[in-house]
């Protein structure tokens, strides 16, 4: 399977803390994306980082990409209860334009 | 409008039933996808349509039959499903300018 790995599998933090989740993948990529999924719902695109980029920011999100280690991290700063969700990294490689998802991290933010 | 609409939201069917899932988008996207997702797992790609033609079939059993009648609509016809086919079925679309996919809210399918 070409599926990426994410860690941790689950993360529980308090509101206001930062949350960091990591993604590793196996092949050369065009870009890496992060998606959020609220329980039992569809996925929402959060951020895309291209293979020639090392860091990207969007609001409270910071994504890094290390292509030499085939890894990425997503940092959510000043977390809120509404950030409670599953987070998936997904890579795009070659010309197929299909997403290869990581295993996901379940984030729980408590008040 | 970045909405992908899936109907129905929930579906319960017996193993001998025939049913269909529907997905619609009006963003002008020419690539549409079906995924299957089991609990606490990532989505698994089933089918990809590009310009209304099936471009990827990830070795999905024939009891799942996709159809793309036009550029806005994607169907998934279900027949003789097994209980292990119970899952969340997600539809997504992608514009030609990039790799971001827009997902519907999914259909929760239960096969009894």
mmCIF file of C-alpha atoms in Angstrom:
data_model
loop_
_atom_site.group_PDB
_atom_site.id
_atom_site.type_symbol
_atom_site.label_atom_id
_atom_site.label_comp_id
_atom_site.label_asym_id
_atom_site.label_seq_id
_atom_site.Cartn_x
_atom_site.Cartn_y
_atom_site.Cartn_z
ATOM 1 C CA UNK A 1 0.000 0.000 0.000
ATOM 2 C CA UNK A 2 1.197 3.529 -0.793
ATOM 3 C CA UNK A 3 -0.802 4.958 2.082
ATOM 4 C CA UNK A 4 1.045 7.459 4.238
ATOM 5 C CA UNK A 5 1.403 7.201 7.966
ATOM 6 C CA UNK A 6 0.339 9.830 10.448
ATOM 7 C CA UNK A 7 1.178 10.229 14.070
ATOM 8 C CA UNK A 8 -0.072 10.450 16.603
ATOM 9 C CA UNK A 9 -3.195 8.412 15.843
ATOM 10 C CA UNK A 10 -5.029 10.409 18.490
ATOM 11 C CA UNK A 11 -4.252 13.630 20.316
ATOM 12 C CA UNK A 12 -6.097 15.234 23.209
ATOM 13 C CA UNK A 13 -5.281 18.797 24.244
ATOM 14 C CA UNK A 14 -6.880 21.684 26.053
ATOM 15 C CA UNK A 15 -8.249 24.770 24.378
ATOM 16 C CA UNK A 16 -5.531 27.333 23.777
ATOM 17 C CA UNK A 17 -2.750 24.766 23.396
ATOM 18 C CA UNK A 18 -0.987 24.023 20.141
ATOM 19 C CA UNK A 19 -1.530 20.753 18.277
ATOM 20 C CA UNK A 20 1.101 19.159 16.060
ATOM 21 C CA UNK A 21 0.500 16.182 13.828
ATOM 22 C CA UNK A 22 2.984 14.494 11.523
ATOM 23 C CA UNK A 23 2.701 12.752 8.192
ATOM 24 C CA UNK A 24 5.165 10.510 6.391
ATOM 25 C CA UNK A 25 4.827 9.310 2.826
ATOM 26 C CA UNK A 26 6.620 6.909 0.528
ATOM 27 C CA UNK A 27 7.061 8.332 -2.971
ATOM 28 C CA UNK A 28 8.136 11.559 -4.640
ATOM 29 C CA UNK A 29 5.239 13.983 -4.709
ATOM 30 C CA UNK A 30 3.901 17.006 -6.584
ATOM 31 C CA UNK A 31 2.197 18.416 -3.529
ATOM 32 C CA UNK A 32 0.906 17.503 -0.090
ATOM 33 C CA UNK A 33 -2.435 18.600 1.269
ATOM 34 C CA UNK A 34 -4.146 18.551 4.645
ATOM 35 C CA UNK A 35 -7.855 17.905 5.059
ATOM 36 C CA UNK A 36 -10.122 18.059 8.104
ATOM 37 C CA UNK A 37 -13.090 15.773 8.690
ATOM 38 C CA UNK A 38 -15.673 16.407 11.357
ATOM 39 C CA UNK A 39 -17.273 13.253 12.691
ATOM 40 C CA UNK A 40 -19.081 11.355 9.951
ATOM 41 C CA UNK A 41 -18.977 14.275 7.526
ATOM 42 C CA UNK A 42 -17.140 15.150 4.332
ATOM 43 C CA UNK A 43 -13.550 16.307 4.153
ATOM 44 C CA UNK A 44 -12.640 19.974 3.995
ATOM 45 C CA UNK A 45 -9.430 21.128 2.346
ATOM 46 C CA UNK A 46 -7.203 23.131 4.681
ATOM 47 C CA UNK A 47 -3.910 23.830 2.956
ATOM 48 C CA UNK A 48 -1.705 22.690 0.069
ATOM 49 C CA UNK A 49 2.091 22.801 0.008
ATOM 50 C CA UNK A 50 4.029 22.151 -3.183
ATOM 51 C CA UNK A 51 7.111 19.961 -3.332
ATOM 52 C CA UNK A 52 9.382 22.998 -3.824
ATOM 53 C CA UNK A 53 7.993 24.761 -0.745
ATOM 54 C CA UNK A 54 9.227 24.196 2.793
ATOM 55 C CA UNK A 55 6.690 26.054 4.890
ATOM 56 C CA UNK A 56 3.270 27.557 4.453
ATOM 57 C CA UNK A 57 0.882 29.445 6.720
ATOM 58 C CA UNK A 58 -2.862 29.922 6.660
ATOM 59 C CA UNK A 59 -4.446 31.629 9.650
ATOM 60 C CA UNK A 60 -3.698 29.450 12.696
ATOM 61 C CA UNK A 61 -2.269 26.678 10.514
ATOM 62 C CA UNK A 62 1.392 26.153 9.763
ATOM 63 C CA UNK A 63 2.534 23.358 7.489
ATOM 64 C CA UNK A 64 6.092 22.242 6.883
ATOM 65 C CA UNK A 65 7.398 19.872 4.247
ATOM 66 C CA UNK A 66 10.709 18.016 4.223
ATOM 67 C CA UNK A 67 10.997 16.152 0.936
ATOM 68 C CA UNK A 68 14.360 14.628 1.891
ATOM 69 C CA UNK A 69 12.665 12.882 4.820
ATOM 70 C CA UNK A 70 9.351 12.465 2.998
ATOM 71 C CA UNK A 71 7.522 14.035 5.888
ATOM 72 C CA UNK A 72 5.219 16.921 6.723
ATOM 73 C CA UNK A 73 3.801 18.428 9.864
ATOM 74 C CA UNK A 74 0.661 20.411 10.579
ATOM 75 C CA UNK A 75 0.654 22.814 13.510
ATOM 76 C CA UNK A 76 -2.604 24.295 14.752
ATOM 77 C CA UNK A 77 -1.938 27.169 17.133
ATOM 78 C CA UNK A 78 -4.230 28.348 19.919
ATOM 79 C CA UNK A 79 -6.603 25.444 19.388
ATOM 80 C CA UNK A 80 -10.351 25.759 19.903
ATOM 81 C CA UNK A 81 -13.037 23.211 20.707
ATOM 82 C CA UNK A 82 -14.240 23.636 17.115
ATOM 83 C CA UNK A 83 -10.916 22.202 15.892
ATOM 84 C CA UNK A 84 -11.994 18.795 17.221
ATOM 85 C CA UNK A 85 -11.921 16.579 14.116
ATOM 86 C CA UNK A 86 -9.851 14.041 12.226
ATOM 87 C CA UNK A 87 -7.007 15.425 10.156
ATOM 88 C CA UNK A 88 -5.653 13.673 7.068
ATOM 89 C CA UNK A 89 -2.616 14.398 4.990
ATOM 90 C CA UNK A 90 -2.889 13.498 1.320
ATOM 91 C CA UNK A 91 -0.253 13.441 -1.379
ATOM 92 C CA UNK A 92 -0.467 13.912 -5.122
ATOM 93 C CA UNK A 93 2.181 12.289 -7.279
ATOM 94 C CA UNK A 94 2.733 11.944 -11.007
ATOM 95 C CA UNK A 95 -0.027 12.745 -13.449
ATOM 96 C CA UNK A 96 -2.853 10.730 -11.923
ATOM 97 C CA UNK A 97 -4.307 13.640 -9.906
ATOM 98 C CA UNK A 98 -5.516 11.306 -7.222
ATOM 99 C CA UNK A 99 -5.025 11.748 -3.506
ATOM 100 C CA UNK A 100 -3.179 9.170 -1.428
ATOM 101 C CA UNK A 101 -4.341 9.657 2.136
ATOM 102 C CA UNK A 102 -2.457 9.172 5.357
ATOM 103 C CA UNK A 103 -3.930 7.160 8.187
ATOM 104 C CA UNK A 104 -5.248 10.253 9.982
ATOM 105 C CA UNK A 105 -4.942 11.901 13.384
ATOM 106 C CA UNK A 106 -7.996 12.298 15.624
ATOM 107 C CA UNK A 107 -7.746 15.565 17.520
ATOM 108 C CA UNK A 108 -9.842 16.232 20.612
ATOM 109 C CA UNK A 109 -9.787 19.766 22.028
ATOM 110 C CA UNK A 110 -11.376 20.108 25.435
ATOM 111 C CA UNK A 111 -12.500 23.247 27.237
ATOM 112 C CA UNK B 1 -20.334 28.037 -4.884
ATOM 113 C CA UNK B 2 -17.925 25.313 -3.708
ATOM 114 C CA UNK B 3 -20.598 22.833 -2.793
ATOM 115 C CA UNK B 4 -20.816 19.171 -3.658
ATOM 116 C CA UNK B 5 -24.232 17.764 -2.819
ATOM 117 C CA UNK B 6 -24.779 14.097 -2.056
ATOM 118 C CA UNK B 7 -28.100 12.355 -1.675
ATOM 119 C CA UNK B 8 -29.380 10.573 0.251
ATOM 120 C CA UNK B 9 -27.599 11.358 3.528
ATOM 121 C CA UNK B 10 -28.460 7.948 4.945
ATOM 122 C CA UNK B 11 -29.433 4.707 3.231
ATOM 123 C CA UNK B 12 -30.361 1.323 4.639
ATOM 124 C CA UNK B 13 -30.674 -1.507 2.164
ATOM 125 C CA UNK B 14 -30.981 -5.252 2.111
ATOM 126 C CA UNK B 15 -28.558 -7.474 0.266
ATOM 127 C CA UNK B 16 -31.009 -8.024 -2.587
ATOM 128 C CA UNK B 17 -31.940 -4.372 -3.112
ATOM 129 C CA UNK B 18 -30.880 -2.058 -5.895
ATOM 130 C CA UNK B 19 -30.243 1.542 -4.932
ATOM 131 C CA UNK B 20 -28.331 4.536 -6.235
ATOM 132 C CA UNK B 21 -26.247 7.280 -4.666
ATOM 133 C CA UNK B 22 -26.224 10.671 -6.299
ATOM 134 C CA UNK B 23 -23.617 13.428 -6.358
ATOM 135 C CA UNK B 24 -23.962 16.857 -7.933
ATOM 136 C CA UNK B 25 -21.667 19.850 -8.344
ATOM 137 C CA UNK B 26 -22.046 23.105 -10.247
ATOM 138 C CA UNK B 27 -18.488 24.365 -10.075
ATOM 139 C CA UNK B 28 -17.708 23.353 -13.644
ATOM 140 C CA UNK B 29 -15.303 20.686 -12.417
ATOM 141 C CA UNK B 30 -14.579 17.970 -14.963
ATOM 142 C CA UNK B 31 -13.077 15.402 -12.576
ATOM 143 C CA UNK B 32 -15.291 13.580 -10.094
ATOM 144 C CA UNK B 33 -14.462 10.876 -7.580
ATOM 145 C CA UNK B 34 -16.122 8.195 -5.471
ATOM 146 C CA UNK B 35 -14.522 7.143 -2.187
ATOM 147 C CA UNK B 36 -15.457 4.564 0.432
ATOM 148 C CA UNK B 37 -14.590 5.250 4.064
ATOM 149 C CA UNK B 38 -14.828 2.844 6.975
ATOM 150 C CA UNK B 39 -14.881 4.093 10.550
ATOM 151 C CA UNK B 40 -11.575 5.531 11.790
ATOM 152 C CA UNK B 41 -9.917 4.894 8.414
ATOM 153 C CA UNK B 42 -8.931 7.229 5.590
ATOM 154 C CA UNK B 43 -11.047 7.408 2.442
ATOM 155 C CA UNK B 44 -10.295 4.744 -0.171
ATOM 156 C CA UNK B 45 -10.554 5.728 -3.797
ATOM 157 C CA UNK B 46 -13.069 3.720 -5.817
ATOM 158 C CA UNK B 47 -13.579 5.490 -9.158
ATOM 159 C CA UNK B 48 -12.434 8.586 -11.008
ATOM 160 C CA UNK B 49 -14.291 10.214 -13.881
ATOM 161 C CA UNK B 50 -12.538 12.732 -16.094
ATOM 162 C CA UNK B 51 -14.610 14.618 -18.681
ATOM 163 C CA UNK B 52 -17.462 12.153 -18.102
ATOM 164 C CA UNK B 53 -15.271 9.150 -18.900
ATOM 165 C CA UNK B 54 -14.188 6.562 -16.358
ATOM 166 C CA UNK B 55 -10.438 7.005 -15.989
ATOM 167 C CA UNK B 56 -9.661 5.017 -12.827
ATOM 168 C CA UNK B 57 -11.363 1.958 -11.359
ATOM 169 C CA UNK B 58 -9.508 0.781 -8.265
ATOM 170 C CA UNK B 59 -10.514 -2.874 -8.734
ATOM 171 C CA UNK B 60 -13.921 -2.267 -7.230
ATOM 172 C CA UNK B 61 -16.358 -5.230 -7.232
ATOM 173 C CA UNK B 62 -18.967 -5.141 -10.002
ATOM 174 C CA UNK B 63 -21.798 -4.777 -7.473
ATOM 175 C CA UNK B 64 -20.766 -1.096 -7.509
ATOM 176 C CA UNK B 65 -21.500 0.522 -10.856
ATOM 177 C CA UNK B 66 -20.619 4.185 -11.442
ATOM 178 C CA UNK B 67 -22.237 6.439 -13.984
ATOM 179 C CA UNK B 68 -21.547 9.998 -15.081
ATOM 180 C CA UNK B 69 -24.567 11.196 -17.102
ATOM 181 C CA UNK B 70 -23.225 14.734 -17.516
ATOM 182 C CA UNK B 71 -20.466 16.999 -16.247
ATOM 183 C CA UNK B 72 -22.389 17.959 -13.090
ATOM 184 C CA UNK B 73 -23.734 14.621 -11.990
ATOM 185 C CA UNK B 74 -22.204 11.389 -10.726
ATOM 186 C CA UNK B 75 -24.141 8.313 -9.678
ATOM 187 C CA UNK B 76 -23.136 5.130 -7.924
ATOM 188 C CA UNK B 77 -25.494 2.227 -8.552
ATOM 189 C CA UNK B 78 -25.566 -0.457 -5.884
ATOM 190 C CA UNK B 79 -26.764 -4.030 -6.325
ATOM 191 C CA UNK B 80 -26.442 -7.180 -4.244
ATOM 192 C CA UNK B 81 -24.236 -5.533 -1.648
ATOM 193 C CA UNK B 82 -22.720 -7.313 1.322
ATOM 194 C CA UNK B 83 -22.820 -6.205 4.973
ATOM 195 C CA UNK B 84 -19.106 -5.357 4.744
ATOM 196 C CA UNK B 85 -19.990 -2.698 2.160
ATOM 197 C CA UNK B 86 -21.549 -0.648 4.956
ATOM 198 C CA UNK B 87 -19.545 2.568 5.070
ATOM 199 C CA UNK B 88 -19.578 6.298 4.392
ATOM 200 C CA UNK B 89 -19.499 6.933 0.642
ATOM 201 C CA UNK B 90 -17.955 10.236 -0.331
ATOM 202 C CA UNK B 91 -18.065 12.073 -3.609
ATOM 203 C CA UNK B 92 -15.540 14.721 -4.573
ATOM 204 C CA UNK B 93 -14.813 16.969 -7.519
ATOM 205 C CA UNK B 94 -11.700 18.720 -8.753
ATOM 206 C CA UNK B 95 -11.175 21.633 -11.073
ATOM 207 C CA UNK B 96 -8.726 21.453 -13.960
ATOM 208 C CA UNK B 97 -6.520 24.181 -12.495
ATOM 209 C CA UNK B 98 -5.295 22.294 -9.452
ATOM 210 C CA UNK B 99 -5.294 19.237 -7.246
ATOM 211 C CA UNK B 100 -7.636 20.372 -4.459
ATOM 212 C CA UNK B 101 -10.686 18.170 -4.124
ATOM 213 C CA UNK B 102 -14.056 19.375 -2.843
ATOM 214 C CA UNK B 103 -15.991 16.761 -0.935
ATOM 215 C CA UNK B 104 -19.661 16.213 -0.333
ATOM 216 C CA UNK B 105 -20.996 15.392 3.128
ATOM 217 C CA UNK B 106 -21.298 11.733 2.203
ATOM 218 C CA UNK B 107 -23.944 9.016 2.228
ATOM 219 C CA UNK B 108 -23.957 6.748 5.279
ATOM 220 C CA UNK B 109 -24.829 3.304 3.892
ATOM 221 C CA UNK B 110 -25.927 0.360 5.999
ATOM 222 C CA UNK B 111 -26.368 -3.039 4.354
ATOM 223 C CA UNK B 112 -28.458 -5.493 6.348
#
